[in-house]
Amino acid sequence: MDWQLIGTATAASAAAGLATAAGALPVLAIPGISRRLETIFLGFSAGVMLAASFFSLILPGLEAAESSGHSSAAAAFIIAGAILIGALTLQLVNHYVPHEHFLIGRNPTAAATRLARIWLFVIAITLHNFPEGLAVGVSFGGNDMANGAATALGIGIQNVPEGLAVAVSLASVGYGRLFSFVAAFMTGLVEPVGGFLGISAVTASSALLPWGLGFAAGAMIWVVSSEIIPETHREGRQNAATTALMAGLVLMLCLDWSLG
């Protein structure tokens, strides 16, 4: 086990996660942000996550599979299978674990106690952000520091507006400012856990690197398609959300290419 590489990847995912707390800080001082701006923030996050999935996970995964001796066709099947497994895993967790969406509102079937509602939000944060930490961790696989740095930077940048959007969403439905900030901060605590598990798995066995990259990509794409885009296209704001998504995607492309 390359503990130095594991430590670097875990630290990078932790730094990306802390950007969520930095983004949530204004909720302690400002009364709130508009729904339109909140939608733009989330759309931007979706664009960064989509770009990271392809440029920092899927393409390096294909290269890693071919470097392991697989043909181009076999490498494509491996990554395709890993993507589907990642998406299916998130789908199953989403189906069987009770949670609440940030903008849709509180689940009317959820328990009425405040403690139950808090834990439902914690679970939702975990579902939404764990794949991001996993993506940062596995992107360092094969000792690829440039790809790992680009992924961590991209996820960190999108975590700033995402942290603010999440904190404001919680505050807008009745949660206190301090709790809203702490909940967003907990999102950041989840990411180094995913980063550690991701880099540990691909470091333990190089054969797992293509599978890990594809799995993380599938999980992130599922989050974007199932959680973020439907949320941002409500209330007739799909044009603003799509524009923000494209901006996030292009920014991540430039970062990945310039750093890689």
mmCIF file with all atom_site columns, C-alpha atoms in Angstrom, residues 31-233:
data_model
loop_
_atom_site.group_PDB
_atom_site.id
_atom_site.type_symbol
_atom_site.label_atom_id
_atom_site.label_alt_id
_atom_site.label_comp_id
_atom_site.label_asym_id
_atom_site.label_entity_id
_atom_site.label_seq_id
_atom_site.pdbx_PDB_ins_code
_atom_site.Cartn_x
_atom_site.Cartn_y
_atom_site.Cartn_z
_atom_site.occupancy
_atom_site.B_iso_or_equiv
_atom_site.pdbx_formal_charge
_atom_site.auth_seq_id
_atom_site.auth_comp_id
_atom_site.auth_asym_id
_atom_site.auth_atom_id
_atom_site.pdbx_PDB_model_num
ATOM 1   C CA . PRO A 1 31  ? -30.886 36.473 5.104   1.00 0.00 ? 31  PRO A CA 1
ATOM 2   C CA . GLY A 1 32  ? -30.905 34.301 1.997   1.00 0.00 ? 32  GLY A CA 1
ATOM 3   C CA . ILE A 1 33  ? -30.521 34.100 -1.769  1.00 0.00 ? 33  ILE A CA 1
ATOM 4   C CA . SER A 1 34  ? -33.123 34.049 -4.490  1.00 0.00 ? 34  SER A CA 1
ATOM 5   C CA . ARG A 1 35  ? -34.478 30.783 -5.867  1.00 0.00 ? 35  ARG A CA 1
ATOM 6   C CA . ARG A 1 36  ? -33.115 31.744 -9.279  1.00 0.00 ? 36  ARG A CA 1
ATOM 7   C CA . LEU A 1 37  ? -29.579 32.180 -7.948  1.00 0.00 ? 37  LEU A CA 1
ATOM 8   C CA . GLU A 1 38  ? -29.912 28.933 -6.011  1.00 0.00 ? 38  GLU A CA 1
ATOM 9   C CA . THR A 1 39  ? -30.880 27.180 -9.244  1.00 0.00 ? 39  THR A CA 1
ATOM 10  C CA . ILE A 1 40  ? -27.886 28.686 -11.036 1.00 0.00 ? 40  ILE A CA 1
ATOM 11  C CA . PHE A 1 41  ? -25.541 27.440 -8.304  1.00 0.00 ? 41  PHE A CA 1
ATOM 12  C CA . LEU A 1 42  ? -26.872 23.903 -8.527  1.00 0.00 ? 42  LEU A CA 1
ATOM 13  C CA . GLY A 1 43  ? -26.793 23.956 -12.329 1.00 0.00 ? 43  GLY A CA 1
ATOM 14  C CA . PHE A 1 44  ? -23.162 25.021 -12.230 1.00 0.00 ? 44  PHE A CA 1
ATOM 15  C CA . SER A 1 45  ? -22.414 22.138 -9.853  1.00 0.00 ? 45  SER A CA 1
ATOM 16  C CA . ALA A 1 46  ? -24.076 19.711 -12.257 1.00 0.00 ? 46  ALA A CA 1
ATOM 17  C CA . GLY A 1 47  ? -21.875 20.910 -15.123 1.00 0.00 ? 47  GLY A CA 1
ATOM 18  C CA . VAL A 1 48  ? -18.678 20.485 -13.109 1.00 0.00 ? 48  VAL A CA 1
ATOM 19  C CA . MET A 1 49  ? -19.718 16.997 -11.992 1.00 0.00 ? 49  MET A CA 1
ATOM 20  C CA . LEU A 1 50  ? -20.568 15.916 -15.546 1.00 0.00 ? 50  LEU A CA 1
ATOM 21  C CA . ALA A 1 51  ? -17.262 17.205 -16.882 1.00 0.00 ? 51  ALA A CA 1
ATOM 22  C CA . ALA A 1 52  ? -15.324 15.562 -14.058 1.00 0.00 ? 52  ALA A CA 1
ATOM 23  C CA . SER A 1 53  ? -17.110 12.282 -14.728 1.00 0.00 ? 53  SER A CA 1
ATOM 24  C CA . PHE A 1 54  ? -15.948 12.183 -18.344 1.00 0.00 ? 54  PHE A CA 1
ATOM 25  C CA . PHE A 1 55  ? -12.632 14.035 -18.432 1.00 0.00 ? 55  PHE A CA 1
ATOM 26  C CA . SER A 1 56  ? -11.214 12.967 -15.054 1.00 0.00 ? 56  SER A CA 1
ATOM 27  C CA . LEU A 1 57  ? -12.799 9.543  -14.587 1.00 0.00 ? 57  LEU A CA 1
ATOM 28  C CA . ILE A 1 58  ? -14.121 7.842  -17.732 1.00 0.00 ? 58  ILE A CA 1
ATOM 29  C CA . LEU A 1 59  ? -11.316 8.791  -20.133 1.00 0.00 ? 59  LEU A CA 1
ATOM 30  C CA . PRO A 1 60  ? -8.515  7.982  -17.616 1.00 0.00 ? 60  PRO A CA 1
ATOM 31  C CA . GLY A 1 61  ? -10.405 4.752  -16.829 1.00 0.00 ? 61  GLY A CA 1
ATOM 32  C CA . LEU A 1 62  ? -10.317 3.713  -20.481 1.00 0.00 ? 62  LEU A CA 1
ATOM 33  C CA . GLU A 1 63  ? -6.602  4.493  -20.631 1.00 0.00 ? 63  GLU A CA 1
ATOM 34  C CA . ALA A 1 64  ? -5.953  2.526  -17.437 1.00 0.00 ? 64  ALA A CA 1
ATOM 35  C CA . ALA A 1 65  ? -7.846  -0.501 -18.763 1.00 0.00 ? 65  ALA A CA 1
ATOM 36  C CA . GLU A 1 66  ? -5.887  -0.454 -22.023 1.00 0.00 ? 66  GLU A CA 1
ATOM 37  C CA . SER A 1 67  ? -2.607  -0.044 -20.111 1.00 0.00 ? 67  SER A CA 1
ATOM 38  C CA . SER A 1 68  ? -3.492  -3.215 -18.206 1.00 0.00 ? 68  SER A CA 1
ATOM 39  C CA . GLY A 1 69  ? -3.434  -5.149 -21.475 1.00 0.00 ? 69  GLY A CA 1
ATOM 40  C CA . HIS A 1 70  ? -7.085  -5.039 -22.463 1.00 0.00 ? 70  HIS A CA 1
ATOM 41  C CA . SER A 1 71  ? -8.133  -4.308 -26.027 1.00 0.00 ? 71  SER A CA 1
ATOM 42  C CA . SER A 1 72  ? -10.004 -1.118 -26.811 1.00 0.00 ? 72  SER A CA 1
ATOM 43  C CA . ALA A 1 73  ? -13.288 -3.027 -26.993 1.00 0.00 ? 73  ALA A CA 1
ATOM 44  C CA . ALA A 1 74  ? -12.649 -4.820 -23.697 1.00 0.00 ? 74  ALA A CA 1
ATOM 45  C CA . ALA A 1 75  ? -11.671 -1.537 -22.016 1.00 0.00 ? 75  ALA A CA 1
ATOM 46  C CA . ALA A 1 76  ? -14.920 0.050  -23.206 1.00 0.00 ? 76  ALA A CA 1
ATOM 47  C CA . PHE A 1 77  ? -16.953 -2.868 -21.815 1.00 0.00 ? 77  PHE A CA 1
ATOM 48  C CA . ILE A 1 78  ? -15.130 -2.680 -18.472 1.00 0.00 ? 78  ILE A CA 1
ATOM 49  C CA . ILE A 1 79  ? -15.764 1.051  -18.051 1.00 0.00 ? 79  ILE A CA 1
ATOM 50  C CA . ALA A 1 80  ? -19.349 0.740  -19.299 1.00 0.00 ? 80  ALA A CA 1
ATOM 51  C CA . GLY A 1 81  ? -20.002 -2.036 -16.782 1.00 0.00 ? 81  GLY A CA 1
ATOM 52  C CA . ALA A 1 82  ? -18.405 -0.032 -13.963 1.00 0.00 ? 82  ALA A CA 1
ATOM 53  C CA . ILE A 1 83  ? -20.491 3.036  -14.840 1.00 0.00 ? 83  ILE A CA 1
ATOM 54  C CA . LEU A 1 84  ? -23.693 1.009  -14.748 1.00 0.00 ? 84  LEU A CA 1
ATOM 55  C CA . ILE A 1 85  ? -22.720 -0.624 -11.444 1.00 0.00 ? 85  ILE A CA 1
ATOM 56  C CA . GLY A 1 86  ? -22.008 2.800  -9.916  1.00 0.00 ? 86  GLY A CA 1
ATOM 57  C CA . ALA A 1 87  ? -25.323 4.198  -11.104 1.00 0.00 ? 87  ALA A CA 1
ATOM 58  C CA . LEU A 1 88  ? -27.236 1.098  -9.980  1.00 0.00 ? 88  LEU A CA 1
ATOM 59  C CA . THR A 1 89  ? -25.631 1.261  -6.538  1.00 0.00 ? 89  THR A CA 1
ATOM 60  C CA . LEU A 1 90  ? -26.777 4.854  -6.049  1.00 0.00 ? 90  LEU A CA 1
ATOM 61  C CA . GLN A 1 91  ? -30.223 3.965  -7.387  1.00 0.00 ? 91  GLN A CA 1
ATOM 62  C CA . LEU A 1 92  ? -30.601 1.134  -4.876  1.00 0.00 ? 92  LEU A CA 1
ATOM 63  C CA . VAL A 1 93  ? -29.360 3.258  -1.981  1.00 0.00 ? 93  VAL A CA 1
ATOM 64  C CA . ASN A 1 94  ? -31.726 6.040  -3.022  1.00 0.00 ? 94  ASN A CA 1
ATOM 65  C CA . HIS A 1 95  ? -34.620 3.581  -3.168  1.00 0.00 ? 95  HIS A CA 1
ATOM 66  C CA . TYR A 1 96  ? -34.053 1.789  0.126   1.00 0.00 ? 96  TYR A CA 1
ATOM 67  C CA . VAL A 1 97  ? -32.608 4.529  2.354   1.00 0.00 ? 97  VAL A CA 1
ATOM 68  C CA . PRO A 1 98  ? -35.170 7.158  3.444   1.00 0.00 ? 98  PRO A CA 1
ATOM 69  C CA . HIS A 1 99  ? -34.004 10.680 2.715   1.00 0.00 ? 99  HIS A CA 1
ATOM 70  C CA . GLU A 1 100 ? -35.203 14.095 1.648   1.00 0.00 ? 100 GLU A CA 1
ATOM 71  C CA . HIS A 1 101 ? -34.338 16.259 -1.344  1.00 0.00 ? 101 HIS A CA 1
ATOM 72  C CA . PHE A 1 102 ? -33.038 19.748 -0.687  1.00 0.00 ? 102 PHE A CA 1
ATOM 73  C CA . LEU A 1 103 ? -35.405 21.784 -2.861  1.00 0.00 ? 103 LEU A CA 1
ATOM 74  C CA . ILE A 1 104 ? -38.411 19.498 -3.177  1.00 0.00 ? 104 ILE A CA 1
ATOM 75  C CA . GLY A 1 105 ? -39.154 19.883 0.528   1.00 0.00 ? 105 GLY A CA 1
ATOM 76  C CA . ARG A 1 106 ? -39.783 17.659 3.462   1.00 0.00 ? 106 ARG A CA 1
ATOM 77  C CA . ASN A 1 107 ? -41.198 14.234 2.886   1.00 0.00 ? 107 ASN A CA 1
ATOM 78  C CA . PRO A 1 108 ? -44.729 14.249 4.322   1.00 0.00 ? 108 PRO A CA 1
ATOM 79  C CA . THR A 1 109 ? -44.349 10.586 5.311   1.00 0.00 ? 109 THR A CA 1
ATOM 80  C CA . ALA A 1 110 ? -41.215 11.239 7.363   1.00 0.00 ? 110 ALA A CA 1
ATOM 81  C CA . ALA A 1 111 ? -41.349 11.097 11.131  1.00 0.00 ? 111 ALA A CA 1
ATOM 82  C CA . ALA A 1 112 ? -42.434 14.365 12.671  1.00 0.00 ? 112 ALA A CA 1
ATOM 83  C CA . THR A 1 113 ? -39.737 14.644 15.284  1.00 0.00 ? 113 THR A CA 1
ATOM 84  C CA . ARG A 1 114 ? -36.912 17.117 14.739  1.00 0.00 ? 114 ARG A CA 1
ATOM 85  C CA . LEU A 1 115 ? -34.278 14.412 15.358  1.00 0.00 ? 115 LEU A CA 1
ATOM 86  C CA . ALA A 1 116 ? -35.713 12.237 12.595  1.00 0.00 ? 116 ALA A CA 1
ATOM 87  C CA . ARG A 1 117 ? -35.769 15.143 10.155  1.00 0.00 ? 117 ARG A CA 1
ATOM 88  C CA . ILE A 1 118 ? -32.151 15.983 10.952  1.00 0.00 ? 118 ILE A CA 1
ATOM 89  C CA . TRP A 1 119 ? -31.006 12.444 10.238  1.00 0.00 ? 119 TRP A CA 1
ATOM 90  C CA . LEU A 1 120 ? -32.980 12.341 7.004   1.00 0.00 ? 120 LEU A CA 1
ATOM 91  C CA . PHE A 1 121 ? -31.120 15.433 5.831   1.00 0.00 ? 121 PHE A CA 1
ATOM 92  C CA . VAL A 1 122 ? -27.785 13.951 6.912   1.00 0.00 ? 122 VAL A CA 1
ATOM 93  C CA . ILE A 1 123 ? -28.530 10.845 4.848   1.00 0.00 ? 123 ILE A CA 1
ATOM 94  C CA . ALA A 1 124 ? -29.468 12.995 1.867   1.00 0.00 ? 124 ALA A CA 1
ATOM 95  C CA . ILE A 1 125 ? -26.185 14.894 2.132   1.00 0.00 ? 125 ILE A CA 1
ATOM 96  C CA . THR A 1 126 ? -24.276 11.624 2.261   1.00 0.00 ? 126 THR A CA 1
ATOM 97  C CA . LEU A 1 127 ? -26.048 10.282 -0.836  1.00 0.00 ? 127 LEU A CA 1
ATOM 98  C CA . HIS A 1 128 ? -25.362 13.470 -2.733  1.00 0.00 ? 128 HIS A CA 1
ATOM 99  C CA . ASN A 1 129 ? -21.693 14.016 -1.868  1.00 0.00 ? 129 ASN A CA 1
ATOM 100 C CA . PHE A 1 130 ? -20.057 10.663 -1.197  1.00 0.00 ? 130 PHE A CA 1
ATOM 101 C CA . PRO A 1 131 ? -19.518 10.001 -4.935  1.00 0.00 ? 131 PRO A CA 1
ATOM 102 C CA . GLU A 1 132 ? -17.653 13.297 -5.209  1.00 0.00 ? 132 GLU A CA 1
ATOM 103 C CA . GLY A 1 133 ? -15.115 12.250 -2.580  1.00 0.00 ? 133 GLY A CA 1
ATOM 104 C CA . LEU A 1 134 ? -14.853 8.819  -4.183  1.00 0.00 ? 134 LEU A CA 1
ATOM 105 C CA . ALA A 1 135 ? -14.154 10.477 -7.534  1.00 0.00 ? 135 ALA A CA 1
ATOM 106 C CA . VAL A 1 136 ? -11.340 12.585 -6.087  1.00 0.00 ? 136 VAL A CA 1
ATOM 107 C CA . GLY A 1 137 ? -9.781  9.556  -4.415  1.00 0.00 ? 137 GLY A CA 1
ATOM 108 C CA . VAL A 1 138 ? -9.769  7.224  -7.418  1.00 0.00 ? 138 VAL A CA 1
ATOM 109 C CA . SER A 1 139 ? -8.613  10.021 -9.735  1.00 0.00 ? 139 SER A CA 1
ATOM 110 C CA . PHE A 1 140 ? -5.247  9.832  -7.948  1.00 0.00 ? 140 PHE A CA 1
ATOM 111 C CA . GLY A 1 141 ? -4.998  6.143  -8.904  1.00 0.00 ? 141 GLY A CA 1
ATOM 112 C CA . GLY A 1 142 ? -1.866  5.152  -10.776 1.00 0.00 ? 142 GLY A CA 1
ATOM 113 C CA . ASN A 1 143 ? -0.057  8.005  -9.024  1.00 0.00 ? 143 ASN A CA 1
ATOM 114 C CA . ASP A 1 144 ? -1.625  10.452 -11.496 1.00 0.00 ? 144 ASP A CA 1
ATOM 115 C CA . MET A 1 145 ? -1.166  13.642 -9.504  1.00 0.00 ? 145 MET A CA 1
ATOM 116 C CA . ALA A 1 146 ? -2.199  15.969 -12.337 1.00 0.00 ? 146 ALA A CA 1
ATOM 117 C CA . ASN A 1 147 ? -5.519  14.216 -12.897 1.00 0.00 ? 147 ASN A CA 1
ATOM 118 C CA . GLY A 1 148 ? -6.145  14.018 -9.169  1.00 0.00 ? 148 GLY A CA 1
ATOM 119 C CA . ALA A 1 149 ? -5.379  17.703 -8.645  1.00 0.00 ? 149 ALA A CA 1
ATOM 120 C CA . ALA A 1 150 ? -7.674  18.708 -11.511 1.00 0.00 ? 150 ALA A CA 1
ATOM 121 C CA . THR A 1 151 ? -10.516 16.603 -10.134 1.00 0.00 ? 151 THR A CA 1
ATOM 122 C CA . ALA A 1 152 ? -10.058 17.882 -6.581  1.00 0.00 ? 152 ALA A CA 1
ATOM 123 C CA . LEU A 1 153 ? -9.923  21.494 -7.773  1.00 0.00 ? 153 LEU A CA 1
ATOM 124 C CA . GLY A 1 154 ? -13.003 21.080 -9.940  1.00 0.00 ? 154 GLY A CA 1
ATOM 125 C CA . ILE A 1 155 ? -15.016 19.406 -7.184  1.00 0.00 ? 155 ILE A CA 1
ATOM 126 C CA . GLY A 1 156 ? -13.836 22.031 -4.709  1.00 0.00 ? 156 GLY A CA 1
ATOM 127 C CA . ILE A 1 157 ? -14.925 24.889 -6.987  1.00 0.00 ? 157 ILE A CA 1
ATOM 128 C CA . GLN A 1 158 ? -18.391 23.421 -7.495  1.00 0.00 ? 158 GLN A CA 1
ATOM 129 C CA . ASN A 1 159 ? -18.676 22.710 -3.764  1.00 0.00 ? 159 ASN A CA 1
ATOM 130 C CA . VAL A 1 160 ? -18.521 26.447 -2.941  1.00 0.00 ? 160 VAL A CA 1
ATOM 131 C CA . PRO A 1 161 ? -21.823 27.412 -4.621  1.00 0.00 ? 161 PRO A CA 1
ATOM 132 C CA . GLU A 1 162 ? -23.278 24.018 -3.761  1.00 0.00 ? 162 GLU A CA 1
ATOM 133 C CA . GLY A 1 163 ? -22.526 24.554 -0.068  1.00 0.00 ? 163 GLY A CA 1
ATOM 134 C CA . LEU A 1 164 ? -24.267 27.937 -0.154  1.00 0.00 ? 164 LEU A CA 1
ATOM 135 C CA . ALA A 1 165 ? -27.238 26.515 -2.053  1.00 0.00 ? 165 ALA A CA 1
ATOM 136 C CA . VAL A 1 166 ? -27.639 23.621 0.372   1.00 0.00 ? 166 VAL A CA 1
ATOM 137 C CA . ALA A 1 167 ? -27.338 25.839 3.460   1.00 0.00 ? 167 ALA A CA 1
ATOM 138 C CA . VAL A 1 168 ? -29.800 28.390 2.105   1.00 0.00 ? 168 VAL A CA 1
ATOM 139 C CA . SER A 1 169 ? -32.213 25.637 1.080   1.00 0.00 ? 169 SER A CA 1
ATOM 140 C CA . LEU A 1 170 ? -32.231 24.308 4.628   1.00 0.00 ? 170 LEU A CA 1
ATOM 141 C CA . ALA A 1 171 ? -32.633 27.791 6.106   1.00 0.00 ? 171 ALA A CA 1
ATOM 142 C CA . SER A 1 172 ? -35.492 28.561 3.716   1.00 0.00 ? 172 SER A CA 1
ATOM 143 C CA . VAL A 1 173 ? -37.576 25.644 5.020   1.00 0.00 ? 173 VAL A CA 1
ATOM 144 C CA . GLY A 1 174 ? -37.251 26.632 8.661   1.00 0.00 ? 174 GLY A CA 1
ATOM 145 C CA . TYR A 1 175 ? -33.888 25.386 9.894   1.00 0.00 ? 175 TYR A CA 1
ATOM 146 C CA . GLY A 1 176 ? -31.674 27.768 11.870  1.00 0.00 ? 176 GLY A CA 1
ATOM 147 C CA . ARG A 1 177 ? -28.688 29.411 10.231  1.00 0.00 ? 177 ARG A CA 1
ATOM 148 C CA . LEU A 1 178 ? -26.177 27.615 12.452  1.00 0.00 ? 178 LEU A CA 1
ATOM 149 C CA . PHE A 1 179 ? -27.755 24.222 11.811  1.00 0.00 ? 179 PHE A CA 1
ATOM 150 C CA . SER A 1 180 ? -27.874 24.972 8.069   1.00 0.00 ? 180 SER A CA 1
ATOM 151 C CA . PHE A 1 181 ? -24.165 25.800 8.086   1.00 0.00 ? 181 PHE A CA 1
ATOM 152 C CA . VAL A 1 182 ? -23.271 22.725 10.148  1.00 0.00 ? 182 VAL A CA 1
ATOM 153 C CA . ALA A 1 183 ? -25.303 20.472 7.834   1.00 0.00 ? 183 ALA A CA 1
ATOM 154 C CA . ALA A 1 184 ? -23.433 21.818 4.803   1.00 0.00 ? 184 ALA A CA 1
ATOM 155 C CA . PHE A 1 185 ? -20.148 21.430 6.700   1.00 0.00 ? 185 PHE A CA 1
ATOM 156 C CA . MET A 1 186 ? -21.004 17.765 7.346   1.00 0.00 ? 186 MET A CA 1
ATOM 157 C CA . THR A 1 187 ? -21.196 17.327 3.597   1.00 0.00 ? 187 THR A CA 1
ATOM 158 C CA . GLY A 1 188 ? -17.508 18.144 3.507   1.00 0.00 ? 188 GLY A CA 1
ATOM 159 C CA . LEU A 1 189 ? -16.783 15.560 6.191   1.00 0.00 ? 189 LEU A CA 1
ATOM 160 C CA . VAL A 1 190 ? -18.249 12.856 3.983   1.00 0.00 ? 190 VAL A CA 1
ATOM 161 C CA . GLU A 1 191 ? -15.943 13.520 1.043   1.00 0.00 ? 191 GLU A CA 1
ATOM 162 C CA . PRO A 1 192 ? -12.576 12.510 2.584   1.00 0.00 ? 192 PRO A CA 1
ATOM 163 C CA . VAL A 1 193 ? -14.210 9.240  3.665   1.00 0.00 ? 193 VAL A CA 1
ATOM 164 C CA . GLY A 1 194 ? -15.096 8.554  0.034   1.00 0.00 ? 194 GLY A CA 1
ATOM 165 C CA . GLY A 1 195 ? -11.656 9.704  -1.062  1.00 0.00 ? 195 GLY A CA 1
ATOM 166 C CA . PHE A 1 196 ? -9.892  7.383  1.377   1.00 0.00 ? 196 PHE A CA 1
ATOM 167 C CA . LEU A 1 197 ? -11.972 4.372  0.367   1.00 0.00 ? 197 LEU A CA 1
ATOM 168 C CA . GLY A 1 198 ? -11.528 5.104  -3.331  1.00 0.00 ? 198 GLY A CA 1
ATOM 169 C CA . ILE A 1 199 ? -7.753  5.530  -3.333  1.00 0.00 ? 199 ILE A CA 1
ATOM 170 C CA . SER A 1 200 ? -7.278  2.619  -0.901  1.00 0.00 ? 200 SER A CA 1
ATOM 171 C CA . ALA A 1 201 ? -9.176  0.259  -3.198  1.00 0.00 ? 201 ALA A CA 1
ATOM 172 C CA . VAL A 1 202 ? -7.337  1.183  -6.383  1.00 0.00 ? 202 VAL A CA 1
ATOM 173 C CA . THR A 1 203 ? -3.971  1.227  -4.584  1.00 0.00 ? 203 THR A CA 1
ATOM 174 C CA . ALA A 1 204 ? -4.506  -2.249 -3.126  1.00 0.00 ? 204 ALA A CA 1
ATOM 175 C CA . SER A 1 205 ? -5.031  -3.659 -6.611  1.00 0.00 ? 205 SER A CA 1
ATOM 176 C CA . SER A 1 206 ? -4.138  -1.861 -9.823  1.00 0.00 ? 206 SER A CA 1
ATOM 177 C CA . ALA A 1 207 ? -6.707  -4.025 -11.614 1.00 0.00 ? 207 ALA A CA 1
ATOM 178 C CA . LEU A 1 208 ? -9.416  -2.174 -9.669  1.00 0.00 ? 208 LEU A CA 1
ATOM 179 C CA . LEU A 1 209 ? -8.380  1.238  -11.023 1.00 0.00 ? 209 LEU A CA 1
ATOM 180 C CA . PRO A 1 210 ? -10.515 1.169  -14.217 1.00 0.00 ? 210 PRO A CA 1
ATOM 181 C CA . TRP A 1 211 ? -13.456 -0.234 -12.242 1.00 0.00 ? 211 TRP A CA 1
ATOM 182 C CA . GLY A 1 212 ? -13.065 2.385  -9.524  1.00 0.00 ? 212 GLY A CA 1
ATOM 183 C CA . LEU A 1 213 ? -12.900 5.253  -12.008 1.00 0.00 ? 213 LEU A CA 1
ATOM 184 C CA . GLY A 1 214 ? -15.940 3.978  -13.903 1.00 0.00 ? 214 GLY A CA 1
ATOM 185 C CA . PHE A 1 215 ? -17.895 3.315  -10.698 1.00 0.00 ? 215 PHE A CA 1
ATOM 186 C CA . ALA A 1 216 ? -17.263 6.848  -9.412  1.00 0.00 ? 216 ALA A CA 1
ATOM 187 C CA . ALA A 1 217 ? -18.280 8.306  -12.776 1.00 0.00 ? 217 ALA A CA 1
ATOM 188 C CA . GLY A 1 218 ? -21.507 6.316  -12.855 1.00 0.00 ? 218 GLY A CA 1
ATOM 189 C CA . ALA A 1 219 ? -22.372 7.368  -9.319  1.00 0.00 ? 219 ALA A CA 1
ATOM 190 C CA . MET A 1 220 ? -21.763 11.055 -10.073 1.00 0.00 ? 220 MET A CA 1
ATOM 191 C CA . ILE A 1 221 ? -23.715 10.976 -13.341 1.00 0.00 ? 221 ILE A CA 1
ATOM 192 C CA . TRP A 1 222 ? -26.625 9.354  -11.506 1.00 0.00 ? 222 TRP A CA 1
ATOM 193 C CA . VAL A 1 223 ? -26.589 12.127 -8.892  1.00 0.00 ? 223 VAL A CA 1
ATOM 194 C CA . VAL A 1 224 ? -26.622 14.787 -11.614 1.00 0.00 ? 224 VAL A CA 1
ATOM 195 C CA . SER A 1 225 ? -29.433 13.164 -13.591 1.00 0.00 ? 225 SER A CA 1
ATOM 196 C CA . SER A 1 226 ? -31.611 12.008 -10.713 1.00 0.00 ? 226 SER A CA 1
ATOM 197 C CA . GLU A 1 227 ? -31.029 14.662 -8.060  1.00 0.00 ? 227 GLU A CA 1
ATOM 198 C CA . ILE A 1 228 ? -29.698 17.937 -9.445  1.00 0.00 ? 228 ILE A CA 1
ATOM 199 C CA . ILE A 1 229 ? -31.167 18.455 -12.924 1.00 0.00 ? 229 ILE A CA 1
ATOM 200 C CA . PRO A 1 230 ? -34.776 17.666 -11.923 1.00 0.00 ? 230 PRO A CA 1
ATOM 201 C CA . GLU A 1 231 ? -34.409 20.082 -8.997  1.00 0.00 ? 231 GLU A CA 1
ATOM 202 C CA . THR A 1 232 ? -33.055 22.916 -11.158 1.00 0.00 ? 232 THR A CA 1
ATOM 203 C CA . HIS A 1 233 ? -35.698 22.516 -13.884 1.00 0.00 ? 233 HIS A CA 1
#
